[in-house]
Short mmCIF file of C-alpha atoms in Angstrom, two decimals:
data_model
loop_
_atom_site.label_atom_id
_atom_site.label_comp_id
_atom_site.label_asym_id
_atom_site.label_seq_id
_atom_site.Cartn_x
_atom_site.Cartn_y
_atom_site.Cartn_z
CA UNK A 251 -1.74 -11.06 -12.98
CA UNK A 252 1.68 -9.60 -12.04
CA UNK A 253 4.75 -12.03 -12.95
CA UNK A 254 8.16 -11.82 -11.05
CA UNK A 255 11.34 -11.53 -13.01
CA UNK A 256 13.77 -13.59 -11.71
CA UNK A 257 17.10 -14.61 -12.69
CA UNK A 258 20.60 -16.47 -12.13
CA UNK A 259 23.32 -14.62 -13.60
CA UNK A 260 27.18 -14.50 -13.22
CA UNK A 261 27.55 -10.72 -14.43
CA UNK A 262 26.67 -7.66 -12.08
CA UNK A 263 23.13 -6.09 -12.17
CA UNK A 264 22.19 -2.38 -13.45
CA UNK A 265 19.76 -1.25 -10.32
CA UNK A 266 18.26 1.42 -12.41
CA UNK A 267 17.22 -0.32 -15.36
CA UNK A 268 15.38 -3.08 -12.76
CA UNK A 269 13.97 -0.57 -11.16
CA UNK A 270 12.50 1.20 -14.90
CA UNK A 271 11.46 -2.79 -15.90
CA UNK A 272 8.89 -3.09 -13.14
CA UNK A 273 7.88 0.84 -13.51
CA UNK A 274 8.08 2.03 -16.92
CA UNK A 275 4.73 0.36 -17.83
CA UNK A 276 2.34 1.60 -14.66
CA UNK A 277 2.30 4.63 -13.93
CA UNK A 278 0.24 3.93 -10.61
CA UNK A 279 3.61 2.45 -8.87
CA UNK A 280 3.99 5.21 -5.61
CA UNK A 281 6.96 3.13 -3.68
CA UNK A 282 9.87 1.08 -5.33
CA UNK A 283 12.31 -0.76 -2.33
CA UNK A 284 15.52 -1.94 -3.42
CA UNK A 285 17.53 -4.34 -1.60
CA UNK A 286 21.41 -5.30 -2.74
CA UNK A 287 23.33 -7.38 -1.01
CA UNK A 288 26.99 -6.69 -1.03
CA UNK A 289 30.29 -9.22 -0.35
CA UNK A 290 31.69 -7.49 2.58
CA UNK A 291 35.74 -8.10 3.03
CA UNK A 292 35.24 -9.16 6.82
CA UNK A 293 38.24 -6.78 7.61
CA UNK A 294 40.23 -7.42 5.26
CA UNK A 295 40.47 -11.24 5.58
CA UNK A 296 37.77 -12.32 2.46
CA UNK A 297 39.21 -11.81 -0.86
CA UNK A 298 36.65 -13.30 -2.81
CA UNK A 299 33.33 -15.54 -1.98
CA UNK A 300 32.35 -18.41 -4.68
CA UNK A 301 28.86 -18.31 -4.66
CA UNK A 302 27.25 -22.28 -6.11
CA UNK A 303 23.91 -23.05 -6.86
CA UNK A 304 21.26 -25.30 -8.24
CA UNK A 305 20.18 -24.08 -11.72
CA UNK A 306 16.37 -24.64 -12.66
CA UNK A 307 15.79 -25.02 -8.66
CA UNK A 308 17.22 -21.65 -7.82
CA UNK A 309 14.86 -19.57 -9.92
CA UNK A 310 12.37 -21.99 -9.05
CA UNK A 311 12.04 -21.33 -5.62
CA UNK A 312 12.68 -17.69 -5.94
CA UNK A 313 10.03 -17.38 -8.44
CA UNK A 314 7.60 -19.18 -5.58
CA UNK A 315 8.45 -17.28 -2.85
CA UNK A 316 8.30 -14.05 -5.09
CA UNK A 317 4.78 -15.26 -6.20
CA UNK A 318 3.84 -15.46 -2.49
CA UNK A 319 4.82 -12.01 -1.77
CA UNK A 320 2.79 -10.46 -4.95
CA UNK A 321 -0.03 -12.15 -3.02
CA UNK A 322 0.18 -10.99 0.32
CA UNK A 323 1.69 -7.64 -0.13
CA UNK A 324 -0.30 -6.39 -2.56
CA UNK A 325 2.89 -5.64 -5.22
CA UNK A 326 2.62 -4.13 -8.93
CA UNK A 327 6.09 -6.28 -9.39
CA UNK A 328 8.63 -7.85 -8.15
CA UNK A 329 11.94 -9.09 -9.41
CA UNK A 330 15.06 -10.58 -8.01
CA UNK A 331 18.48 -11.38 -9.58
CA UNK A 332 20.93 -13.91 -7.79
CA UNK A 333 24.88 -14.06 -9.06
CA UNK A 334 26.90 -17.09 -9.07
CA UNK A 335 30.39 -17.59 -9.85
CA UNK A 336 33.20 -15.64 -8.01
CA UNK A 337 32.22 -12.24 -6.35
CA UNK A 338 34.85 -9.66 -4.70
CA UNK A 339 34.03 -7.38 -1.59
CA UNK A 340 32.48 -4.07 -2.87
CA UNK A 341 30.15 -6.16 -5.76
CA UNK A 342 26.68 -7.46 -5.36
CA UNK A 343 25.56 -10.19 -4.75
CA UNK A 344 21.60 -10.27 -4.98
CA UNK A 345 19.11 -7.97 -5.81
CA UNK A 346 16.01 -7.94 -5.20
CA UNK A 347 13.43 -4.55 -6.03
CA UNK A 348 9.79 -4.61 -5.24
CA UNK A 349 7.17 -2.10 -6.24
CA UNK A 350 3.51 -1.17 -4.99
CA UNK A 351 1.42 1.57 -4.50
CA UNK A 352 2.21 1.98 -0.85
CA UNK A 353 5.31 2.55 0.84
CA UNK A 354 5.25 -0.40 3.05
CA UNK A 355 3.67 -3.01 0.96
CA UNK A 356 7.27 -2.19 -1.10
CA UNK A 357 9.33 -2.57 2.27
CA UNK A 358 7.49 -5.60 3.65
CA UNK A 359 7.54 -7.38 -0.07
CA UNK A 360 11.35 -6.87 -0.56
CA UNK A 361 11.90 -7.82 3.07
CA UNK A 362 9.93 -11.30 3.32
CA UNK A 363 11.67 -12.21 -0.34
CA UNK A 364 15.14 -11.50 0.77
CA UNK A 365 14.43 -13.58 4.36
CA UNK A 366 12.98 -16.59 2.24
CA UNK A 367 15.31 -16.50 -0.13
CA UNK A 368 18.33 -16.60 2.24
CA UNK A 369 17.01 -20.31 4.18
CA UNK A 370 15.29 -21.18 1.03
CA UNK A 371 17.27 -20.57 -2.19
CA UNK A 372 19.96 -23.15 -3.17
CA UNK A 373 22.96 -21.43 -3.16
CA UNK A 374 26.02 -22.01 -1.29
CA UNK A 375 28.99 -19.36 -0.31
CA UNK A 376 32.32 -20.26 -0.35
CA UNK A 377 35.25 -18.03 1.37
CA UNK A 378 38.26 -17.51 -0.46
CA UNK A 379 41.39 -15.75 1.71
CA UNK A 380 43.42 -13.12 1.20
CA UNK A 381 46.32 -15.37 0.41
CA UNK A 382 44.27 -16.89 -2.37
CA UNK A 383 43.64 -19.74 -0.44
CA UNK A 384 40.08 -21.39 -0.89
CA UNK A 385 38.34 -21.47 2.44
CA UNK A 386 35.14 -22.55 3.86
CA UNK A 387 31.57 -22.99 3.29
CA UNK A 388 29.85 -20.26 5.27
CA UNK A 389 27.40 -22.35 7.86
CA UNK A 390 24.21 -21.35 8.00
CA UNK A 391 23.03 -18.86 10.20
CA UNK A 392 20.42 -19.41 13.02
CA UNK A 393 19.81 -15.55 12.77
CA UNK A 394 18.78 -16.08 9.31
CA UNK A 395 16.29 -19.09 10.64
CA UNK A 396 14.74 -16.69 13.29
CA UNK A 397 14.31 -13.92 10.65
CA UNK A 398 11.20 -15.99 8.71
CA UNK A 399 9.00 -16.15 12.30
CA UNK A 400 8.30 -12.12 11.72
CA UNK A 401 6.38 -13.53 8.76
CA UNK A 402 4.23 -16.33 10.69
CA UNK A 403 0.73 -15.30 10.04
CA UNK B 32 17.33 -41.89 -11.45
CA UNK B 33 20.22 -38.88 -11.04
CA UNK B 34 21.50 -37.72 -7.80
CA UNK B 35 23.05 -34.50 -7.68
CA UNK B 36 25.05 -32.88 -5.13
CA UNK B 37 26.27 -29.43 -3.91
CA UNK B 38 28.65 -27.49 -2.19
CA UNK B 39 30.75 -29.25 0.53
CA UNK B 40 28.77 -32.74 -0.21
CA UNK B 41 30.26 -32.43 -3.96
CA UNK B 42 33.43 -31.37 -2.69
CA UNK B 43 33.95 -34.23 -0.01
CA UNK B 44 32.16 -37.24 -1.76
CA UNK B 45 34.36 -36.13 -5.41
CA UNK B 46 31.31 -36.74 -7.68
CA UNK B 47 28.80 -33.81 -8.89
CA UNK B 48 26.17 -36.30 -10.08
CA UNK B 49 25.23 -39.36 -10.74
CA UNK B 50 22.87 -42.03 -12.59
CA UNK B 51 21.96 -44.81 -9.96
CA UNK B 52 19.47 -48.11 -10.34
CA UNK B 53 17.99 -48.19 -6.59
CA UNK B 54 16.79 -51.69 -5.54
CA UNK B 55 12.78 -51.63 -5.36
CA UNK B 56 12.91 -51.84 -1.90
CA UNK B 57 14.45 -48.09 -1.55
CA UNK B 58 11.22 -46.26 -1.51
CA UNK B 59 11.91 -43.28 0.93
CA UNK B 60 14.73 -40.14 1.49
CA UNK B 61 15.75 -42.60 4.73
CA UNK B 62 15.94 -45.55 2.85
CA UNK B 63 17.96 -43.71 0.11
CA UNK B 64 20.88 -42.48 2.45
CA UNK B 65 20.71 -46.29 4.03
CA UNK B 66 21.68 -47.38 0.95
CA UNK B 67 24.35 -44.50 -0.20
CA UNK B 68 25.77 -45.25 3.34
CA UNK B 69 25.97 -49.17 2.95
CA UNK B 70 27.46 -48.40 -0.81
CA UNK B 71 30.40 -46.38 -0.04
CA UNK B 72 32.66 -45.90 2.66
CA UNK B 73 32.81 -42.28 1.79
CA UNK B 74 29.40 -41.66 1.69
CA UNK B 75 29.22 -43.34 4.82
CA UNK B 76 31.34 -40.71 6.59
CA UNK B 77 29.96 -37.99 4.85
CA UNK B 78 26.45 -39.11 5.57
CA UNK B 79 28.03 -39.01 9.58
CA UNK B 80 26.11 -36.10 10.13
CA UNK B 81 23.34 -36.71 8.21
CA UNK B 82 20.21 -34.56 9.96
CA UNK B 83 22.13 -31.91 8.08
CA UNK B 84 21.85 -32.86 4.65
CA UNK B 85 19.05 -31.43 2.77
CA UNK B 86 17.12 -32.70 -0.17
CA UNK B 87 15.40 -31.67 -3.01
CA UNK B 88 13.33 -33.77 -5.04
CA UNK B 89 12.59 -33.07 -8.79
CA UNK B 90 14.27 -29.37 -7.37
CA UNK B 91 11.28 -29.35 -4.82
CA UNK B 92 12.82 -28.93 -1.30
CA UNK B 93 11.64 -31.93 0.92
CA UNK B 94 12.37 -32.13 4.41
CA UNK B 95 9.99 -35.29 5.54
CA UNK B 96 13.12 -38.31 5.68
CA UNK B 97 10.30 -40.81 5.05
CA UNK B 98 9.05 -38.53 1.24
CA UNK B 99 8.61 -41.39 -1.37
CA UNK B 100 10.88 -41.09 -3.96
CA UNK B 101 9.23 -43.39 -6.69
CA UNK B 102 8.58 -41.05 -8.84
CA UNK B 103 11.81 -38.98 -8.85
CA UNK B 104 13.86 -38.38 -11.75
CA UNK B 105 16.53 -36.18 -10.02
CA UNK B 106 17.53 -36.04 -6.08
CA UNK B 107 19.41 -33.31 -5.04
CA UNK B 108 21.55 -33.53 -1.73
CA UNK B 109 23.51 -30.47 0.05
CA UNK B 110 24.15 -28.83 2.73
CA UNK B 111 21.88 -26.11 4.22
CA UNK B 112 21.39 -23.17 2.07
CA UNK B 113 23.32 -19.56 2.55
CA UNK B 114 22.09 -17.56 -0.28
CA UNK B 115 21.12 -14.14 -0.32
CA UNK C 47 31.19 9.23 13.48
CA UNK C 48 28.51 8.85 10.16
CA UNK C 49 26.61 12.02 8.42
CA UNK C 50 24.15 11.48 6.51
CA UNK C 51 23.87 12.89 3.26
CA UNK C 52 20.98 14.83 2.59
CA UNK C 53 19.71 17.32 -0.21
CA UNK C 54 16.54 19.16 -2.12
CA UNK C 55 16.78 20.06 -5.33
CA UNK C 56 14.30 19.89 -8.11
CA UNK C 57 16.54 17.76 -10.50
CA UNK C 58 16.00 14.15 -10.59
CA UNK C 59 18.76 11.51 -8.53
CA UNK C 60 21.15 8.69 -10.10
CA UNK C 61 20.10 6.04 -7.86
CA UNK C 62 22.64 4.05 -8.55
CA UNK C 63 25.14 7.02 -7.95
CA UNK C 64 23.75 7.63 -4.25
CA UNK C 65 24.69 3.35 -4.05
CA UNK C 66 28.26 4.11 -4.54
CA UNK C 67 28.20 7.20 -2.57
CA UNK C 68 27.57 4.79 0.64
CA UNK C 69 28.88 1.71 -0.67
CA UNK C 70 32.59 3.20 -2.13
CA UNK C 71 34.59 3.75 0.18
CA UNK C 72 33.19 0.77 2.63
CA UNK C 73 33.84 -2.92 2.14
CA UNK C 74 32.28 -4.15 5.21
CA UNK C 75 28.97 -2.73 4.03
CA UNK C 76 26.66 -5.94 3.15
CA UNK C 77 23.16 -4.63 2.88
CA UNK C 78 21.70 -1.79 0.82
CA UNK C 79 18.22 -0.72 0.91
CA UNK C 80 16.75 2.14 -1.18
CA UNK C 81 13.50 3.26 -1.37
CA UNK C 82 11.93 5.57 -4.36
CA UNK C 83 8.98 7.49 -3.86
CA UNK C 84 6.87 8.21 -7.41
CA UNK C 85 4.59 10.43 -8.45
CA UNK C 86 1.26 8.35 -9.08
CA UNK C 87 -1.16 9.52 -11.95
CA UNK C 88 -4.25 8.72 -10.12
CA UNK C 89 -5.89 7.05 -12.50
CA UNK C 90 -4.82 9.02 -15.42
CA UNK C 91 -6.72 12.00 -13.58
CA UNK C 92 -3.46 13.82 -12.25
CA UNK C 93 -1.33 15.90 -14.70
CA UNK C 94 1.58 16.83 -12.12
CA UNK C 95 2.54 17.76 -8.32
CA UNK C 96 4.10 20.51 -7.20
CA UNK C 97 6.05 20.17 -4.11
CA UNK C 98 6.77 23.50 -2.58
CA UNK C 99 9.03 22.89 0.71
CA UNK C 100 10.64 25.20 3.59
CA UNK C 101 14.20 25.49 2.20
CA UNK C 102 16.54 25.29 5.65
CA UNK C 103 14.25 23.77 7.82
CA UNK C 104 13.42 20.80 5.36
CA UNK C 105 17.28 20.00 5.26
CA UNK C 106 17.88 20.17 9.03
CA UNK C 107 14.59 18.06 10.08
CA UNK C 108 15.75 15.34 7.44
CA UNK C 109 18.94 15.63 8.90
CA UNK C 110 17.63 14.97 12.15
CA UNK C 111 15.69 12.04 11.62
CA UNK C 112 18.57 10.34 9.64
CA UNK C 113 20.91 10.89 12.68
CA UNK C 114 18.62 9.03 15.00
CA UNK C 115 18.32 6.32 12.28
CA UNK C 116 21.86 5.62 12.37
CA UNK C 117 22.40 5.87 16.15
CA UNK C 118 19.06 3.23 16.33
CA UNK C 119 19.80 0.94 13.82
CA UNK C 120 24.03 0.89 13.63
CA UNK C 121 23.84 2.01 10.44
CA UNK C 122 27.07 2.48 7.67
CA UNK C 123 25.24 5.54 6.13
CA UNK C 124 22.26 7.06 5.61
CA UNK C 125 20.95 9.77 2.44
CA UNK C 126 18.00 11.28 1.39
CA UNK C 127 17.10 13.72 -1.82
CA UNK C 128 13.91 15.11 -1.80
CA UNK C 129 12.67 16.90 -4.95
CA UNK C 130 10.70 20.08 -5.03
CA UNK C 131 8.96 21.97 -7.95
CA UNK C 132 6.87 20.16 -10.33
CA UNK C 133 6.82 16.58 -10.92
CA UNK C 134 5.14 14.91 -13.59
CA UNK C 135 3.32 11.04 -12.48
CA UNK C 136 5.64 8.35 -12.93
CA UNK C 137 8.93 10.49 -11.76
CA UNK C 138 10.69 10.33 -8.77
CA UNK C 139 9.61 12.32 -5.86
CA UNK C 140 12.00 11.55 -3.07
CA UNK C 141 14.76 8.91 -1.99
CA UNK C 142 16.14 7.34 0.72
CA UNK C 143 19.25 5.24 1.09
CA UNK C 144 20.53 2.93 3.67
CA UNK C 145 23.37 0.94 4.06
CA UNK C 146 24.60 -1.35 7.02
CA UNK C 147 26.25 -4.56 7.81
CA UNK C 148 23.15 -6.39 8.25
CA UNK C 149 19.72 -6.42 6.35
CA UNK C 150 17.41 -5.99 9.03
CA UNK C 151 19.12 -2.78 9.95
CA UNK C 152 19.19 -1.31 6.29
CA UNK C 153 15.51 -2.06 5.70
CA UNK C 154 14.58 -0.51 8.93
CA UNK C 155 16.84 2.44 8.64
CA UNK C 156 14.65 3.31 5.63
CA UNK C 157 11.46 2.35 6.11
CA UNK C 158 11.71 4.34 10.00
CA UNK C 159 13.02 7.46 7.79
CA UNK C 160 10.65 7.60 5.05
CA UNK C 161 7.88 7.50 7.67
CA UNK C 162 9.35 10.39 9.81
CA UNK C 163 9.60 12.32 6.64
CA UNK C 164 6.28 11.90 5.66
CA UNK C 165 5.13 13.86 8.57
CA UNK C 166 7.91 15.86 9.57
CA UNK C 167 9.33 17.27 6.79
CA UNK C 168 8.16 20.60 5.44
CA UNK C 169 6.78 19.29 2.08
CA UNK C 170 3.56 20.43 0.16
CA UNK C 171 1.92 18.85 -2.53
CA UNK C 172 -0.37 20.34 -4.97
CA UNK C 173 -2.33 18.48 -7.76
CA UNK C 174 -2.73 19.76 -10.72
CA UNK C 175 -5.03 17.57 -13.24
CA UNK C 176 -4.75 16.70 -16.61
CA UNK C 177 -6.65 19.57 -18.12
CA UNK C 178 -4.11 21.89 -16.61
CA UNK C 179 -5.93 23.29 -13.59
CA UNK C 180 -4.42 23.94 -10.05
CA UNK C 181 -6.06 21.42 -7.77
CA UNK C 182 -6.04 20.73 -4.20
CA UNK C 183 -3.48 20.35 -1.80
CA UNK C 184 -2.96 16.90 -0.81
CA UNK C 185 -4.28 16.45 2.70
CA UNK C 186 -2.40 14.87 5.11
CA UNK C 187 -3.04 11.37 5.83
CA UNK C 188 -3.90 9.71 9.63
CA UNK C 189 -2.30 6.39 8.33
CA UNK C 190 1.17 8.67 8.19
CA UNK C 191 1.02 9.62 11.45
CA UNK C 192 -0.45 5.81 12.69
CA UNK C 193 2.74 4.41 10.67
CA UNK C 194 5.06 6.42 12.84
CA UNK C 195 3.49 4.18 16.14
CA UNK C 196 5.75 1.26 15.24
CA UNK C 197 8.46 2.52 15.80
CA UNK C 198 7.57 3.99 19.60
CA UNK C 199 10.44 2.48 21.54
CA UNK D 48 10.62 38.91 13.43
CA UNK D 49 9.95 37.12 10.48
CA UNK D 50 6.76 35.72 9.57
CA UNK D 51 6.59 33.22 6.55
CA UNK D 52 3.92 31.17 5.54
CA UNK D 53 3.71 28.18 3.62
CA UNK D 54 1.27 26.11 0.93
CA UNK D 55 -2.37 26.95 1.36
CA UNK D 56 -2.01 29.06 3.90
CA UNK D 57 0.62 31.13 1.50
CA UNK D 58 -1.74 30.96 -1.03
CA UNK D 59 -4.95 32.12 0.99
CA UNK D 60 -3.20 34.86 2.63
CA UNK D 61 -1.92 35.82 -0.21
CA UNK D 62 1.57 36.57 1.11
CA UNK D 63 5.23 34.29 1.33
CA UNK D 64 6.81 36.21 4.40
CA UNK D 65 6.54 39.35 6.20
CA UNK D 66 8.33 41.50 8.86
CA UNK D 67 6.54 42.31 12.03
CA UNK D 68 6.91 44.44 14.74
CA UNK D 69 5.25 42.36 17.76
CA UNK D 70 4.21 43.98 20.87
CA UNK D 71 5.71 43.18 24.01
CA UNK D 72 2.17 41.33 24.98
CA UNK D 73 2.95 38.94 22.33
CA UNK D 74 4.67 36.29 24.22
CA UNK D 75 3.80 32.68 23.06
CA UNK D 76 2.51 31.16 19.77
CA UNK D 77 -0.68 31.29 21.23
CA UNK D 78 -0.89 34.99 21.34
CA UNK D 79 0.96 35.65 18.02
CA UNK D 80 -2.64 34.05 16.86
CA UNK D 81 -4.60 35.73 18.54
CA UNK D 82 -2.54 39.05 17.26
CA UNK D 83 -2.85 38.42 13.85
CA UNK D 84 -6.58 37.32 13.80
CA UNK D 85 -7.06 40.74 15.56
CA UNK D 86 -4.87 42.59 12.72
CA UNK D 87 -6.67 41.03 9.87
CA UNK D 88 -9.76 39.60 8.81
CA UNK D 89 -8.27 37.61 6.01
CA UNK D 90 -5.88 36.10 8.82
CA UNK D 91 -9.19 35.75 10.85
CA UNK D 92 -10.73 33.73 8.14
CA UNK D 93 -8.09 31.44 7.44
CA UNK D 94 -7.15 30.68 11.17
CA UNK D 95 -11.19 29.63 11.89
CA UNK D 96 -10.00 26.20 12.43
CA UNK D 97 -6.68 27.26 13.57
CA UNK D 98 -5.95 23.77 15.70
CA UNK D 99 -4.22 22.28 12.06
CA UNK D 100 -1.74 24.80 11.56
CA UNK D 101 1.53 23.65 12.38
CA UNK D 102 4.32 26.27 13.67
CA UNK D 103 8.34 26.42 12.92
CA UNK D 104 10.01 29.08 15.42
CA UNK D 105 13.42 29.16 14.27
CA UNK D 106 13.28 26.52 11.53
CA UNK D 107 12.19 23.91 14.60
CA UNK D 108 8.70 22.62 14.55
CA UNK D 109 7.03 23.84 17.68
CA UNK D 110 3.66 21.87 19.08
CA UNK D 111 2.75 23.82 22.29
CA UNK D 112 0.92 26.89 21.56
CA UNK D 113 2.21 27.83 24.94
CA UNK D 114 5.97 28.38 23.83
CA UNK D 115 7.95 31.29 23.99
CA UNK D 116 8.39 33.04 20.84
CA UNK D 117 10.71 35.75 22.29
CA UNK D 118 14.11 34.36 21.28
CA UNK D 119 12.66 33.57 17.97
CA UNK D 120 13.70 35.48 14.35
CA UNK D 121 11.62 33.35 12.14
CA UNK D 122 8.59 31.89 12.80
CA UNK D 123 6.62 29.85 10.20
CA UNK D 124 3.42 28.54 9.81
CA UNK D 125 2.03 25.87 7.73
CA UNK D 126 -0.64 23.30 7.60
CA UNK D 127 0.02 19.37 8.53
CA UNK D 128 3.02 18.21 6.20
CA UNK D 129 2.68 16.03 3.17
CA UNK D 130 6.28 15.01 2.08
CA UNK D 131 7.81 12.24 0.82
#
């Protein structure tokens, strides 16, 4: 039975070493996907976002929707890492790495995480400005809504 | 029973949680912001909007208004999520 | 105008280091998507492969794929390294990185490379099993070739 | 021109690369072939089931056995690529 790793952290992520976690162990792991998402500076404007969430629900969920994925996908492992706290364009924000035999059991595992996780993870950006100012909450995103019906069964 | 709440709901109705003794005849999510809205004028404006607000129950995400809540210990409220 | 970055070499790759190489110089970059490709064992049955490649050719038709990924999908950069020589199971074979604005493009970006490659890169594998003996060469597979039909415009 | 051959079919013919001197008959993959088979019988034997070898003129992969190969320096042949 394959178990995600999930976490909440405030400090940055080492992509490597999650990547070793889920393959030092099997040696039958052909295709690892990584996906990081990055604050972007939105030309210049952002100079920080404050990212909130809901501890013991956050990893919850994650964990759940990670589970699902294992499931349907096929993966050898799985593992996401969220940060909270202040994060400045150029640093990540999420991670999420999935691993399989099979190239696109990786792809389709990191991909369906990363579009649940978005709608379905309780966390909540923040925009700071360039002038320091605190700005504010980024709405959701219809886009982000629409991205879940390429999962319907 | 605790209510918690997030992001812009936090920021606009001043309070992060909260221990509350509901009346036995608030039995549902509906009834629930009924009686947040009747409390508090705040609330009440907050709550303007309220097809919005989102709600977790003992950290499970429930979107049915008319969920019991009798056996919650903690309700979460906030605004739609923009993780990732 | 992007360029991808592309290479063969028989060293390993710093993941991590081909992140930055995308990521550094670009704030409005807020999806990266890598993808690993390992050497399996096979069981325990497979000792190493050797990948023997067409040195020239392998770096242009790389190059050529990865240029139509970034005109398709918008993407903010685009590398590959693909190893040749011997590769023990559980090391890296090849990588791919993509980076973009957007998830959706970063995923696809990578997943529509790594299937070209598969098929249209000049790439050999050879087993060799665990009792030291030159095997096979891996056959082709029709599944590579049926993976390319999702991406037919 | 340039022949060079590639995994299994390096291995079986027991040569990397040669230099040949075509004759001016020898206009299209198709023919280059049928020239070698002619020249050879180890190049007979391993082009029996000649439909899965794959051809590079020039470093460009090349699926009509009808093409030209007069501009070409290098032509390579290989079977169906397993990469990545």
């Amino acid at each position: 039975m394959i178990k995600p790793y999930i976490k909440t952290q405030t400090e940055d992520f080492d992509i490597e070493a999650e990547i070793k976690r889920l393959t030092a162990n099997n040696k039958n792991i052909g295709a690892v996907v990584t996906f990081s998402g990055l604050c972007r500076d939105e030309e210049g404007a952002l100079s920080a976002l404050e990212l909130e969430h809901y501890p013991g629900m956050a990893e919850a969920e994650i964990t759940r929707i990670a589970e699902q994925a294992i499931e349907r996908f096929g993966l050898d492992g799985i593992s996401a890492i969220h940060r909270y706290g202040k994060i400045a364009p150029g640093e990540n924000i999420v991670l999420v790495v999935a691993a399989s035999r099979h190239r696109q059991a990786a792809f389709d595992g990191a991909n369906f995480l990363m579009d649940f996780l978005k709608t379905r993870a309780p966390f909540w950006k923040k925009e700071h400005d360039i002038k320091g100012k605190e700005g504010n909450w980024v709405d959701a995103k219809d886009a982000d809504d629409d991205a879940l019906s390429k999962w319907d069964a | 029973m605790k209510l918690v709440y997030f992001a812009w709901l936090r920021e606009r109705l001043g309070i992060n949680e909260e221990v509350v003794e509901l009346p036995k005849d608030v039995e549902t999510v509906a009834n629930l912001f009924d009686w947040l809205k009747a409390r508090d004028a705040v609330f009440a404006d907050v709550f303007e909007h309220e097809a919005i607000i989102q709600v977790a129950i003992n950290q499970k995400h429930e979107r049915d208004r008319g969920a019991s809540i009798s056996t919650a210990n903690e309700i979460a409220l906030f605004p739609p999520m923009t993780g990732g």
